[in-house]
Amino acid sequence: MKKEILTLLIILTCFINENALSANTDSAHEQQKALKDIFGFQDSFDRSPEQQWAKDVIEDIKTEMGDVSVYRGQECRVKIHFTERAALKKIEISNHQGLCDRAYIAIRHIYQFPLPEKSKLLHPLYQTLTLTFIP
């Protein structure tokens, strides 16, 4: 059976320092690098432990959700709030269609997510993760 690929758009919700994108950089290349650093668009070998953690969280959720091909045509936004120890604190979903319900159940089932590598606490920047599921 052909496995369907679940497309995930990740939007890490965070407070970005207003100066992070200011004209302090000297060239367009440096500005592009700054954007990549802030939003995590980096090659896997350049990922921070927190960025790798977010990727692992998504993979865990995808695995727990299983085959979602029956929900083709639906879209679901899920906002996950974590404690500083990466336990589930709160889940907000955009609707109560089957896809969102399935995502909600999968996330609740996992409940305790692992911390990023070599971290004792989850950085506040990563305590809120917003995902968009589109099968």
XYZ file of C-alpha atoms in Angstrom:
135
model
C 0.000 0.000 0.000
C 1.313 3.401 -0.940
C 1.876 5.608 2.067
C 0.536 9.094 1.855
C 2.858 11.907 2.766
C 1.554 14.333 5.283
C 2.633 17.842 4.492
C 3.467 19.851 7.530
C 4.061 23.508 7.559
C 5.803 24.482 10.698
C 5.469 27.834 12.177
C 7.386 28.203 15.357
C 5.604 30.798 17.365
C 8.059 32.956 19.147
C 8.901 36.430 20.218
C 11.483 37.699 17.790
C 13.708 40.511 18.841
C 12.820 43.459 16.633
C 16.490 44.028 15.962
C 17.011 40.522 14.610
C 15.870 41.576 11.154
C 17.114 45.156 11.233
C 19.615 46.720 8.910
C 22.516 45.705 11.158
C 23.629 43.178 8.586
C 25.947 44.415 5.866
C 24.743 42.402 2.915
C 21.800 40.508 1.497
C 23.685 37.261 2.146
C 23.953 38.039 5.850
C 20.265 38.969 5.984
C 19.344 35.695 4.307
C 21.502 33.774 6.799
C 19.812 35.615 9.691
C 16.377 34.617 8.377
C 17.512 31.021 8.051
C 18.826 31.077 11.617
C 15.617 32.557 13.015
C 13.151 30.361 11.145
C 15.177 27.161 11.049
C 15.567 26.734 7.297
C 18.918 25.025 7.506
C 20.482 21.838 6.337
C 20.198 18.992 8.811
C 23.855 19.216 9.818
C 23.365 22.882 10.778
C 20.236 22.318 12.889
C 20.296 23.350 16.501
C 19.176 20.743 19.048
C 15.890 22.656 19.406
C 15.263 22.672 15.661
C 16.000 18.954 15.519
C 13.643 18.509 18.481
C 10.811 20.254 16.607
C 11.421 17.978 13.612
C 11.350 14.914 15.895
C 8.095 16.073 17.518
C 6.511 16.342 14.074
C 7.726 12.872 13.109
C 6.332 11.428 16.365
C 2.940 13.027 15.689
C 2.905 11.835 12.058
C 3.709 8.289 13.191
C 1.005 8.366 15.861
C -1.576 9.688 13.374
C -0.932 6.882 10.891
C -2.538 6.911 7.445
C -4.498 10.122 6.984
C -5.322 9.750 3.286
C -9.054 9.583 4.101
C -8.798 13.238 5.188
C -7.510 14.466 1.823
C -8.928 17.921 1.163
C -9.027 18.880 4.836
C -6.625 21.236 6.550
C -5.920 21.507 10.245
C -3.917 24.011 12.261
C -2.773 22.809 15.646
C -1.100 25.000 18.244
C 0.706 22.977 20.896
C 1.816 24.525 24.172
C 4.511 22.680 26.121
C 5.777 22.961 29.672
C 9.458 23.679 30.214
C 9.932 19.909 30.539
C 8.284 19.277 27.123
C 5.070 17.833 28.546
C 1.832 18.749 26.853
C 0.276 21.820 28.422
C -2.507 22.768 25.995
C -3.683 21.990 22.453
C -5.658 24.390 20.269
C -7.157 23.110 17.002
C -8.658 25.104 14.135
C -11.768 22.943 13.687
C -13.392 19.645 14.638
C -13.162 17.882 11.307
C -11.725 14.368 11.278
C -8.142 15.442 10.569
C -7.985 17.845 13.512
C -9.606 15.309 15.802
C -7.054 12.711 14.720
C -4.155 15.131 15.318
C -5.564 16.078 18.726
C -5.854 12.435 19.793
C -2.346 11.624 18.538
C -0.791 14.544 20.421
C -2.717 13.730 23.622
C -1.610 10.111 23.346
C 2.076 11.080 23.195
C 1.645 13.697 25.978
C 5.275 13.690 27.177
C 7.668 14.630 24.421
C 11.426 14.195 24.796
C 13.555 17.235 25.536
C 16.017 18.509 22.929
C 19.389 16.793 23.002
C 21.576 17.887 25.943
C 18.812 20.094 27.371
C 17.362 19.967 30.841
C 14.537 22.384 30.022
C 12.722 23.444 26.873
C 13.690 26.951 25.774
C 10.704 29.359 25.946
C 11.046 29.948 22.192
C 10.021 26.332 21.606
C 7.272 26.068 24.216
C 4.680 26.874 21.545
C 4.659 25.010 18.256
C 2.101 25.674 15.513
C 1.619 22.999 12.855
C -0.541 22.847 9.750
C -1.564 19.373 8.589
C -2.565 18.908 4.936
C -2.797 15.291 3.704
